[in-house]
Amino acid sequence: MTKALVIGAGHNGLVTAALLAKQGISTTVLEANPQVGGMAAGGEFAPEFYAPGAALFVYQLQAEVVAALDLEQHGLKFAAQNLSTLALSEDGHHVRYGRSMVDGNTVEAKDKSAYTEFSRQMNTFGQLLSKFSNRRPPKLGYGDHHDKFGLASLAFDVRRLGKSDMRELLRAGASNVFDV
């Protein structure tokens, strides 16, 4: 019997282990933390108040993962889309932000505008790159015609972004997220 060892019981490790097990592979998962789930595990944020850490991202699971694990059959529904997040402040000046908006009485108009543009760009880049997320990266220099076609396809899609967005994608891809 084929055996597999998955190190880390975060959400990615658990999905990997579940998919391996569905293929009949005997799978062992090792986790250093006392709780499984990684960033999706969450915890207590105030006495007796608990929240999952990545609850707002649950609806972003790839459709292929949802189908492969029969998650909807097990009662997990993904009806929520484009949820916003509320950043609480002790002084009551809370900030709410979402996919393309930020709101709060302490958020200046220039910051709202900058966040809207940043969000537009990141969503554009995410849509472009998501087409390639489940593909093997093309081999550079010595790949076959499938590799060359895949690389050309990516290059064409990047070029179609337009000069400004193309430059920003290439700059941001090689930058520290703090600088972006």
Short mmCIF file of N, CA and C in Angstrom, two decimals:
data_model
loop_
_atom_site.label_atom_id
_atom_site.label_comp_id
_atom_site.label_asym_id
_atom_site.label_seq_id
_atom_site.Cartn_x
_atom_site.Cartn_y
_atom_site.Cartn_z
N MET A 1 0.84 -1.18 0.00
CA MET A 1 0.00 0.00 0.00
C MET A 1 0.89 1.25 0.00
N THR A 2 0.50 2.23 -0.80
CA THR A 2 1.23 3.49 -0.86
C THR A 2 0.94 4.30 0.40
N LYS A 3 1.98 4.92 0.93
CA LYS A 3 1.83 5.73 2.13
C LYS A 3 2.33 7.14 1.86
N ALA A 4 1.75 8.11 2.58
CA ALA A 4 2.17 9.50 2.43
C ALA A 4 2.26 10.15 3.80
N LEU A 5 3.15 11.09 3.92
CA LEU A 5 3.31 11.86 5.14
C LEU A 5 3.11 13.33 4.78
N VAL A 6 2.15 13.97 5.44
CA VAL A 6 1.88 15.39 5.23
C VAL A 6 2.34 16.11 6.49
N ILE A 7 3.25 17.06 6.31
CA ILE A 7 3.74 17.82 7.46
C ILE A 7 3.03 19.15 7.50
N GLY A 8 2.24 19.34 8.53
CA GLY A 8 1.47 20.56 8.71
C GLY A 8 -0.01 20.30 8.50
N ALA A 9 -0.80 20.59 9.52
CA ALA A 9 -2.25 20.38 9.45
C ALA A 9 -2.98 21.70 9.32
N GLY A 10 -2.37 22.62 8.54
CA GLY A 10 -3.08 23.83 8.16
C GLY A 10 -4.12 23.47 7.11
N HIS A 11 -4.84 24.46 6.62
CA HIS A 11 -5.89 24.16 5.66
C HIS A 11 -5.33 23.51 4.40
N ASN A 12 -4.16 23.92 3.94
CA ASN A 12 -3.58 23.28 2.75
C ASN A 12 -3.16 21.84 3.03
N GLY A 13 -2.56 21.59 4.18
CA GLY A 13 -2.16 20.24 4.54
C GLY A 13 -3.36 19.31 4.70
N LEU A 14 -4.43 19.82 5.28
CA LEU A 14 -5.63 19.00 5.47
C LEU A 14 -6.29 18.67 4.13
N VAL A 15 -6.33 19.64 3.22
CA VAL A 15 -6.88 19.36 1.89
C VAL A 15 -6.03 18.32 1.18
N THR A 16 -4.71 18.48 1.25
CA THR A 16 -3.80 17.52 0.63
C THR A 16 -4.01 16.12 1.19
N ALA A 17 -4.07 16.03 2.51
CA ALA A 17 -4.27 14.72 3.15
C ALA A 17 -5.60 14.10 2.75
N ALA A 18 -6.64 14.89 2.70
CA ALA A 18 -7.95 14.37 2.33
C ALA A 18 -7.97 13.86 0.89
N LEU A 19 -7.32 14.61 -0.01
CA LEU A 19 -7.28 14.18 -1.41
C LEU A 19 -6.46 12.91 -1.59
N LEU A 20 -5.34 12.81 -0.85
CA LEU A 20 -4.54 11.59 -0.90
C LEU A 20 -5.33 10.40 -0.35
N ALA A 21 -6.01 10.60 0.76
CA ALA A 21 -6.80 9.52 1.37
C ALA A 21 -7.93 9.07 0.44
N LYS A 22 -8.55 10.02 -0.27
CA LYS A 22 -9.61 9.66 -1.22
C LYS A 22 -9.09 8.78 -2.35
N GLN A 23 -7.79 8.88 -2.63
CA GLN A 23 -7.17 8.05 -3.67
C GLN A 23 -6.70 6.71 -3.12
N GLY A 24 -7.01 6.43 -1.85
CA GLY A 24 -6.65 5.16 -1.24
C GLY A 24 -5.23 5.13 -0.69
N ILE A 25 -4.62 6.27 -0.54
CA ILE A 25 -3.25 6.34 -0.01
C ILE A 25 -3.32 6.51 1.50
N SER A 26 -2.63 5.64 2.21
CA SER A 26 -2.58 5.73 3.67
C SER A 26 -1.80 6.98 4.04
N THR A 27 -2.47 7.93 4.69
CA THR A 27 -1.89 9.25 4.92
C THR A 27 -1.78 9.56 6.41
N THR A 28 -0.61 10.03 6.81
CA THR A 28 -0.38 10.48 8.17
C THR A 28 -0.10 11.98 8.12
N VAL A 29 -0.74 12.73 9.03
CA VAL A 29 -0.54 14.17 9.09
C VAL A 29 0.12 14.51 10.42
N LEU A 30 1.20 15.28 10.35
CA LEU A 30 1.90 15.74 11.55
C LEU A 30 1.70 17.24 11.72
N GLU A 31 1.41 17.66 12.94
CA GLU A 31 1.19 19.07 13.22
C GLU A 31 1.86 19.43 14.54
N ALA A 32 2.64 20.50 14.56
CA ALA A 32 3.36 20.92 15.76
C ALA A 32 2.44 21.63 16.75
N ASN A 33 1.41 22.28 16.27
CA ASN A 33 0.51 23.04 17.15
C ASN A 33 -0.53 22.11 17.78
N PRO A 34 -1.09 22.52 18.91
CA PRO A 34 -2.09 21.67 19.57
C PRO A 34 -3.43 21.64 18.83
N GLN A 35 -3.60 22.51 17.85
CA GLN A 35 -4.86 22.63 17.13
C GLN A 35 -4.58 22.55 15.63
N VAL A 36 -5.44 21.84 14.89
CA VAL A 36 -5.27 21.78 13.44
C VAL A 36 -6.00 22.95 12.79
N GLY A 37 -5.69 23.21 11.53
CA GLY A 37 -6.40 24.23 10.78
C GLY A 37 -5.54 25.40 10.35
N GLY A 38 -4.34 25.53 10.91
CA GLY A 38 -3.48 26.64 10.52
C GLY A 38 -4.15 27.98 10.73
N MET A 39 -4.03 28.86 9.74
CA MET A 39 -4.62 30.19 9.89
C MET A 39 -6.15 30.16 9.87
N ALA A 40 -6.74 29.07 9.46
CA ALA A 40 -8.19 28.94 9.48
C ALA A 40 -8.70 28.49 10.85
N ALA A 41 -7.80 28.09 11.75
CA ALA A 41 -8.21 27.57 13.04
C ALA A 41 -8.80 28.63 13.95
N GLY A 42 -8.24 29.83 13.93
CA GLY A 42 -8.75 30.90 14.77
C GLY A 42 -8.45 30.69 16.24
N GLY A 43 -9.24 31.34 17.05
CA GLY A 43 -9.03 31.23 18.48
C GLY A 43 -9.86 32.25 19.24
N GLU A 44 -9.53 32.39 20.49
CA GLU A 44 -10.26 33.30 21.38
C GLU A 44 -9.70 34.72 21.21
N PHE A 45 -10.56 35.66 20.81
CA PHE A 45 -10.09 37.04 20.63
C PHE A 45 -10.48 37.93 21.80
N ALA A 46 -11.37 37.46 22.66
CA ALA A 46 -11.75 38.11 23.91
C ALA A 46 -12.27 36.99 24.80
N PRO A 47 -12.28 37.19 26.11
CA PRO A 47 -12.75 36.11 26.99
C PRO A 47 -14.09 35.53 26.53
N GLU A 48 -14.07 34.24 26.22
CA GLU A 48 -15.23 33.47 25.81
C GLU A 48 -15.79 33.84 24.43
N PHE A 49 -15.02 34.55 23.61
CA PHE A 49 -15.43 34.89 22.25
C PHE A 49 -14.40 34.31 21.28
N TYR A 50 -14.89 33.45 20.39
CA TYR A 50 -14.02 32.74 19.45
C TYR A 50 -14.42 33.07 18.02
N ALA A 51 -13.44 33.08 17.16
CA ALA A 51 -13.71 33.28 15.73
C ALA A 51 -12.63 32.55 14.93
N PRO A 52 -13.04 31.97 13.80
CA PRO A 52 -12.03 31.35 12.94
C PRO A 52 -11.14 32.44 12.34
N GLY A 53 -9.87 32.13 12.22
CA GLY A 53 -8.91 33.12 11.76
C GLY A 53 -9.09 33.56 10.33
N ALA A 54 -9.50 32.70 9.46
CA ALA A 54 -9.63 33.05 8.05
C ALA A 54 -11.06 32.86 7.55
N ALA A 55 -12.02 33.10 8.41
CA ALA A 55 -13.42 32.87 8.05
C ALA A 55 -13.82 33.65 6.81
N LEU A 56 -13.29 34.85 6.64
CA LEU A 56 -13.69 35.65 5.49
C LEU A 56 -13.14 35.12 4.18
N PHE A 57 -12.18 34.18 4.23
CA PHE A 57 -11.62 33.64 3.00
C PHE A 57 -12.17 32.27 2.64
N VAL A 58 -13.04 31.70 3.47
CA VAL A 58 -13.56 30.35 3.22
C VAL A 58 -14.28 30.29 1.88
N TYR A 59 -14.99 31.33 1.50
CA TYR A 59 -15.73 31.31 0.25
C TYR A 59 -14.81 31.34 -0.97
N GLN A 60 -13.52 31.55 -0.77
CA GLN A 60 -12.59 31.63 -1.89
C GLN A 60 -11.95 30.28 -2.23
N LEU A 61 -12.39 29.21 -1.60
CA LEU A 61 -11.87 27.89 -1.96
C LEU A 61 -12.13 27.65 -3.44
N GLN A 62 -11.16 27.05 -4.11
CA GLN A 62 -11.34 26.74 -5.52
C GLN A 62 -12.48 25.75 -5.70
N ALA A 63 -13.25 25.96 -6.76
CA ALA A 63 -14.39 25.09 -7.04
C ALA A 63 -13.95 23.64 -7.18
N GLU A 64 -12.75 23.41 -7.71
CA GLU A 64 -12.23 22.05 -7.88
C GLU A 64 -12.03 21.37 -6.53
N VAL A 65 -11.57 22.12 -5.53
CA VAL A 65 -11.35 21.57 -4.19
C VAL A 65 -12.69 21.25 -3.53
N VAL A 66 -13.65 22.18 -3.65
CA VAL A 66 -14.98 21.96 -3.09
C VAL A 66 -15.60 20.70 -3.67
N ALA A 67 -15.49 20.52 -4.99
CA ALA A 67 -16.07 19.34 -5.65
C ALA A 67 -15.31 18.07 -5.29
N ALA A 68 -13.98 18.12 -5.29
CA ALA A 68 -13.18 16.93 -5.02
C ALA A 68 -13.41 16.38 -3.62
N LEU A 69 -13.66 17.26 -2.67
CA LEU A 69 -13.87 16.82 -1.28
C LEU A 69 -15.35 16.71 -0.91
N ASP A 70 -16.24 16.91 -1.88
CA ASP A 70 -17.69 16.84 -1.64
C ASP A 70 -18.10 17.71 -0.45
N LEU A 71 -17.55 18.91 -0.35
CA LEU A 71 -17.78 19.76 0.82
C LEU A 71 -19.24 20.19 0.95
N GLU A 72 -19.89 20.48 -0.18
CA GLU A 72 -21.30 20.89 -0.10
C GLU A 72 -22.17 19.72 0.36
N GLN A 73 -21.83 18.50 -0.01
CA GLN A 73 -22.56 17.32 0.44
C GLN A 73 -22.45 17.16 1.95
N HIS A 74 -21.34 17.65 2.51
CA HIS A 74 -21.12 17.56 3.95
C HIS A 74 -21.65 18.78 4.70
N GLY A 75 -22.44 19.60 4.03
CA GLY A 75 -23.10 20.72 4.70
C GLY A 75 -22.35 22.03 4.67
N LEU A 76 -21.21 22.09 4.00
CA LEU A 76 -20.45 23.33 3.92
C LEU A 76 -20.93 24.10 2.70
N LYS A 77 -21.56 25.23 2.92
CA LYS A 77 -22.10 26.04 1.84
C LYS A 77 -21.19 27.25 1.61
N PHE A 78 -21.13 27.69 0.37
CA PHE A 78 -20.28 28.80 -0.01
C PHE A 78 -21.12 29.91 -0.65
N ALA A 79 -22.16 30.32 0.05
CA ALA A 79 -23.06 31.34 -0.50
C ALA A 79 -22.46 32.74 -0.38
N ALA A 80 -21.65 32.97 0.63
CA ALA A 80 -21.11 34.31 0.86
C ALA A 80 -20.07 34.65 -0.19
N GLN A 81 -20.19 35.83 -0.73
CA GLN A 81 -19.23 36.33 -1.72
C GLN A 81 -18.90 37.77 -1.37
N ASN A 82 -17.68 38.15 -1.65
CA ASN A 82 -17.25 39.54 -1.48
C ASN A 82 -17.58 40.10 -0.09
N LEU A 83 -17.26 39.33 0.93
CA LEU A 83 -17.51 39.77 2.29
C LEU A 83 -16.58 40.92 2.66
N SER A 84 -17.06 41.79 3.52
CA SER A 84 -16.19 42.86 4.01
C SER A 84 -15.69 42.49 5.40
N THR A 85 -14.64 43.17 5.82
CA THR A 85 -14.02 42.93 7.11
C THR A 85 -14.10 44.21 7.92
N LEU A 86 -14.36 44.07 9.20
CA LEU A 86 -14.42 45.22 10.09
C LEU A 86 -13.20 45.20 11.00
N ALA A 87 -12.39 46.24 10.90
CA ALA A 87 -11.23 46.39 11.78
C ALA A 87 -11.66 47.27 12.94
N LEU A 88 -11.77 46.65 14.11
CA LEU A 88 -12.25 47.37 15.29
C LEU A 88 -11.16 48.24 15.89
N SER A 89 -11.60 49.35 16.45
CA SER A 89 -10.68 50.28 17.09
C SER A 89 -11.19 50.58 18.49
N GLU A 90 -10.28 50.68 19.45
CA GLU A 90 -10.69 50.96 20.83
C GLU A 90 -11.38 52.31 20.96
N ASP A 91 -11.03 53.27 20.10
CA ASP A 91 -11.64 54.60 20.20
C ASP A 91 -12.96 54.71 19.43
N GLY A 92 -13.42 53.61 18.85
CA GLY A 92 -14.70 53.60 18.15
C GLY A 92 -14.62 53.99 16.69
N HIS A 93 -13.44 54.32 16.20
CA HIS A 93 -13.27 54.69 14.79
C HIS A 93 -12.94 53.44 13.97
N HIS A 94 -13.94 52.59 13.84
CA HIS A 94 -13.76 51.32 13.14
C HIS A 94 -13.62 51.56 11.63
N VAL A 95 -12.94 50.65 10.98
CA VAL A 95 -12.76 50.74 9.53
C VAL A 95 -13.27 49.44 8.91
N ARG A 96 -14.11 49.59 7.90
CA ARG A 96 -14.64 48.45 7.16
C ARG A 96 -14.03 48.47 5.77
N TYR A 97 -13.51 47.31 5.35
CA TYR A 97 -12.96 47.23 4.01
C TYR A 97 -13.38 45.94 3.36
N GLY A 98 -13.43 45.98 2.05
CA GLY A 98 -13.84 44.81 1.28
C GLY A 98 -13.06 44.75 -0.01
N ARG A 99 -13.59 44.00 -0.95
CA ARG A 99 -12.89 43.74 -2.19
C ARG A 99 -12.50 45.03 -2.93
N SER A 100 -13.33 46.03 -2.93
CA SER A 100 -12.99 47.24 -3.68
C SER A 100 -13.38 48.52 -2.95
N MET A 101 -13.54 48.44 -1.65
CA MET A 101 -13.92 49.63 -0.90
C MET A 101 -13.31 49.63 0.49
N VAL A 102 -13.16 50.82 1.04
CA VAL A 102 -12.77 50.99 2.43
C VAL A 102 -13.59 52.14 2.97
N ASP A 103 -14.09 52.01 4.20
CA ASP A 103 -14.98 53.02 4.74
C ASP A 103 -14.72 53.18 6.24
N GLY A 104 -14.78 54.39 6.69
CA GLY A 104 -14.61 54.72 8.09
C GLY A 104 -14.39 56.21 8.21
N ASN A 105 -14.84 56.80 9.32
CA ASN A 105 -14.75 58.25 9.42
C ASN A 105 -13.33 58.76 9.61
N THR A 106 -12.37 57.88 9.82
CA THR A 106 -10.97 58.31 9.92
C THR A 106 -10.18 58.03 8.65
N VAL A 107 -10.83 57.46 7.64
CA VAL A 107 -10.15 57.13 6.39
C VAL A 107 -10.29 58.32 5.44
N GLU A 108 -9.16 58.87 5.03
CA GLU A 108 -9.17 60.03 4.15
C GLU A 108 -9.54 59.62 2.73
N ALA A 109 -10.07 60.58 1.97
CA ALA A 109 -10.50 60.34 0.59
C ALA A 109 -9.35 59.81 -0.27
N LYS A 110 -8.14 60.34 -0.09
CA LYS A 110 -7.01 59.87 -0.90
C LYS A 110 -6.68 58.42 -0.58
N ASP A 111 -6.86 58.01 0.69
CA ASP A 111 -6.61 56.62 1.06
C ASP A 111 -7.69 55.70 0.50
N LYS A 112 -8.94 56.17 0.50
CA LYS A 112 -10.03 55.38 -0.10
C LYS A 112 -9.76 55.17 -1.58
N SER A 113 -9.35 56.24 -2.25
CA SER A 113 -9.06 56.16 -3.68
C SER A 113 -7.89 55.22 -3.94
N ALA A 114 -6.83 55.33 -3.14
CA ALA A 114 -5.65 54.47 -3.31
C ALA A 114 -6.02 53.01 -3.07
N TYR A 115 -6.85 52.73 -2.05
CA TYR A 115 -7.25 51.35 -1.77
C TYR A 115 -8.11 50.80 -2.91
N THR A 116 -8.99 51.62 -3.44
CA THR A 116 -9.83 51.18 -4.55
C THR A 116 -8.98 50.80 -5.75
N GLU A 117 -7.96 51.62 -6.07
CA GLU A 117 -7.07 51.32 -7.19
C GLU A 117 -6.23 50.08 -6.89
N PHE A 118 -5.70 49.98 -5.67
CA PHE A 118 -4.92 48.81 -5.27
C PHE A 118 -5.76 47.54 -5.39
N SER A 119 -6.99 47.61 -4.91
CA SER A 119 -7.89 46.46 -4.96
C SER A 119 -8.20 46.08 -6.40
N ARG A 120 -8.45 47.08 -7.27
CA ARG A 120 -8.71 46.80 -8.68
C ARG A 120 -7.53 46.06 -9.31
N GLN A 121 -6.33 46.57 -9.04
CA GLN A 121 -5.14 45.94 -9.60
C GLN A 121 -4.95 44.52 -9.08
N MET A 122 -5.07 44.32 -7.78
CA MET A 122 -4.86 42.99 -7.21
C MET A 122 -5.90 41.99 -7.72
N ASN A 123 -7.14 42.43 -7.88
CA ASN A 123 -8.17 41.55 -8.43
C ASN A 123 -7.88 41.21 -9.89
N THR A 124 -7.41 42.20 -10.65
CA THR A 124 -7.02 41.95 -12.04
C THR A 124 -5.88 40.95 -12.11
N PHE A 125 -4.86 41.16 -11.28
CA PHE A 125 -3.71 40.26 -11.27
C PHE A 125 -4.13 38.86 -10.81
N GLY A 126 -4.99 38.80 -9.79
CA GLY A 126 -5.46 37.51 -9.29
C GLY A 126 -6.23 36.73 -10.33
N GLN A 127 -7.09 37.42 -11.09
CA GLN A 127 -7.85 36.74 -12.14
C GLN A 127 -6.91 36.20 -13.21
N LEU A 128 -5.92 36.98 -13.59
CA LEU A 128 -4.96 36.55 -14.59
C LEU A 128 -4.19 35.33 -14.09
N LEU A 129 -3.64 35.42 -12.90
CA LEU A 129 -2.78 34.35 -12.38
C LEU A 129 -3.56 33.10 -11.98
N SER A 130 -4.84 33.25 -11.64
CA SER A 130 -5.63 32.08 -11.24
C SER A 130 -5.76 31.07 -12.38
N LYS A 131 -5.68 31.53 -13.61
CA LYS A 131 -5.74 30.61 -14.76
C LYS A 131 -4.56 29.64 -14.75
N PHE A 132 -3.48 30.03 -14.10
CA PHE A 132 -2.26 29.24 -14.12
C PHE A 132 -2.00 28.55 -12.78
N SER A 133 -2.88 28.72 -11.80
CA SER A 133 -2.60 28.23 -10.45
C SER A 133 -2.60 26.71 -10.34
N ASN A 134 -3.33 26.02 -11.16
CA ASN A 134 -3.40 24.57 -11.07
C ASN A 134 -2.62 23.88 -12.19
N ARG A 135 -1.75 24.62 -12.83
CA ARG A 135 -0.93 24.05 -13.90
C ARG A 135 0.51 23.93 -13.42
N ARG A 136 1.19 22.96 -14.00
CA ARG A 136 2.62 22.84 -13.73
C ARG A 136 3.31 24.03 -14.38
N PRO A 137 4.22 24.68 -13.67
CA PRO A 137 4.93 25.81 -14.28
C PRO A 137 5.70 25.34 -15.51
N PRO A 138 5.74 26.16 -16.55
CA PRO A 138 6.48 25.75 -17.75
C PRO A 138 7.97 25.67 -17.47
N LYS A 139 8.62 24.70 -18.11
CA LYS A 139 10.06 24.56 -17.99
C LYS A 139 10.71 25.61 -18.88
N LEU A 140 11.61 26.36 -18.33
CA LEU A 140 12.28 27.41 -19.09
C LEU A 140 13.51 26.85 -19.78
N GLY A 141 13.66 27.15 -21.06
CA GLY A 141 14.87 26.78 -21.77
C GLY A 141 14.87 25.41 -22.40
N TYR A 142 14.32 24.40 -21.75
CA TYR A 142 14.42 23.04 -22.30
C TYR A 142 13.08 22.31 -22.30
N GLY A 143 11.99 23.04 -22.21
CA GLY A 143 10.68 22.41 -22.22
C GLY A 143 10.23 22.06 -23.63
N ASP A 144 9.15 21.29 -23.71
CA ASP A 144 8.60 20.94 -25.01
C ASP A 144 7.67 22.05 -25.50
N HIS A 145 6.94 21.78 -26.59
CA HIS A 145 6.07 22.81 -27.16
C HIS A 145 4.93 23.20 -26.22
N HIS A 146 4.48 22.30 -25.34
CA HIS A 146 3.44 22.63 -24.37
C HIS A 146 3.97 23.67 -23.37
N ASP A 147 5.21 23.52 -22.96
CA ASP A 147 5.82 24.48 -22.04
C ASP A 147 5.96 25.84 -22.72
N LYS A 148 6.41 25.83 -23.95
CA LYS A 148 6.60 27.09 -24.69
C LYS A 148 5.26 27.78 -24.92
N PHE A 149 4.23 26.99 -25.25
CA PHE A 149 2.90 27.57 -25.46
C PHE A 149 2.35 28.14 -24.14
N GLY A 150 2.54 27.41 -23.04
CA GLY A 150 2.08 27.90 -21.73
C GLY A 150 2.75 29.20 -21.33
N LEU A 151 4.04 29.28 -21.57
CA LEU A 151 4.78 30.50 -21.25
C LEU A 151 4.35 31.64 -22.16
N ALA A 152 4.15 31.36 -23.44
CA ALA A 152 3.69 32.39 -24.37
C ALA A 152 2.29 32.87 -24.00
N SER A 153 1.44 31.95 -23.58
CA SER A 153 0.09 32.31 -23.17
C SER A 153 0.11 33.25 -21.96
N LEU A 154 0.95 32.92 -20.98
CA LEU A 154 1.09 33.79 -19.81
C LEU A 154 1.63 35.16 -20.22
N ALA A 155 2.65 35.18 -21.06
CA ALA A 155 3.24 36.44 -21.51
C ALA A 155 2.21 37.28 -22.26
N PHE A 156 1.41 36.65 -23.09
CA PHE A 156 0.38 37.37 -23.84
C PHE A 156 -0.66 37.96 -22.88
N ASP A 157 -1.10 37.17 -21.90
CA ASP A 157 -2.08 37.66 -20.93
C ASP A 157 -1.51 38.83 -20.12
N VAL A 158 -0.25 38.74 -19.74
CA VAL A 158 0.38 39.83 -18.99
C VAL A 158 0.45 41.07 -19.87
N ARG A 159 0.82 40.92 -21.13
CA ARG A 159 0.92 42.06 -22.04
C ARG A 159 -0.44 42.71 -22.27
N ARG A 160 -1.50 41.91 -22.29
CA ARG A 160 -2.86 42.45 -22.50
C ARG A 160 -3.35 43.29 -21.33
N LEU A 161 -2.65 43.24 -20.21
CA LEU A 161 -3.04 44.07 -19.06
C LEU A 161 -2.93 45.56 -19.39
N GLY A 162 -2.09 45.90 -20.34
CA GLY A 162 -1.79 47.29 -20.63
C GLY A 162 -0.46 47.65 -19.98
N LYS A 163 0.12 48.71 -20.48
CA LYS A 163 1.48 49.08 -20.06
C LYS A 163 1.59 49.31 -18.55
N SER A 164 0.68 50.08 -17.98
CA SER A 164 0.77 50.43 -16.57
C SER A 164 0.58 49.21 -15.65
N ASP A 165 -0.48 48.44 -15.89
CA ASP A 165 -0.73 47.26 -15.05
C ASP A 165 0.32 46.19 -15.26
N MET A 166 0.80 46.04 -16.52
CA MET A 166 1.85 45.05 -16.78
C MET A 166 3.10 45.40 -15.98
N ARG A 167 3.51 46.64 -16.02
CA ARG A 167 4.70 47.07 -15.26
C ARG A 167 4.50 46.86 -13.76
N GLU A 168 3.30 47.17 -13.27
CA GLU A 168 3.04 47.02 -11.84
C GLU A 168 3.04 45.55 -11.43
N LEU A 169 2.49 44.67 -12.25
CA LEU A 169 2.52 43.24 -11.94
C LEU A 169 3.95 42.74 -11.87
N LEU A 170 4.75 43.11 -12.83
CA LEU A 170 6.14 42.66 -12.85
C LEU A 170 6.93 43.26 -11.69
N ARG A 171 6.65 44.51 -11.31
CA ARG A 171 7.31 45.13 -10.17
C ARG A 171 6.86 44.48 -8.87
N ALA A 172 5.55 44.32 -8.71
CA ALA A 172 5.00 43.78 -7.46
C ALA A 172 5.40 42.32 -7.27
N GLY A 173 5.50 41.57 -8.35
CA GLY A 173 5.86 40.17 -8.26
C GLY A 173 7.25 39.94 -7.70
N ALA A 174 8.11 40.93 -7.85
CA ALA A 174 9.49 40.80 -7.37
C ALA A 174 9.74 41.65 -6.13
N SER A 175 8.66 42.16 -5.51
CA SER A 175 8.81 43.08 -4.38
C SER A 175 8.35 42.45 -3.07
N ASN A 176 8.80 43.02 -1.99
CA ASN A 176 8.31 42.69 -0.66
C ASN A 176 6.88 43.23 -0.56
N VAL A 177 5.97 42.46 0.06
CA VAL A 177 4.57 42.89 0.13
C VAL A 177 4.43 44.22 0.86
N PHE A 178 5.31 44.54 1.81
CA PHE A 178 5.25 45.82 2.49
C PHE A 178 5.44 46.96 1.51
N ASP A 179 6.32 46.78 0.55
CA ASP A 179 6.58 47.81 -0.44
C ASP A 179 5.45 47.98 -1.43
N VAL A 180 4.70 46.91 -1.66
CA VAL A 180 3.56 46.97 -2.58
C VAL A 180 2.45 47.77 -1.92
#
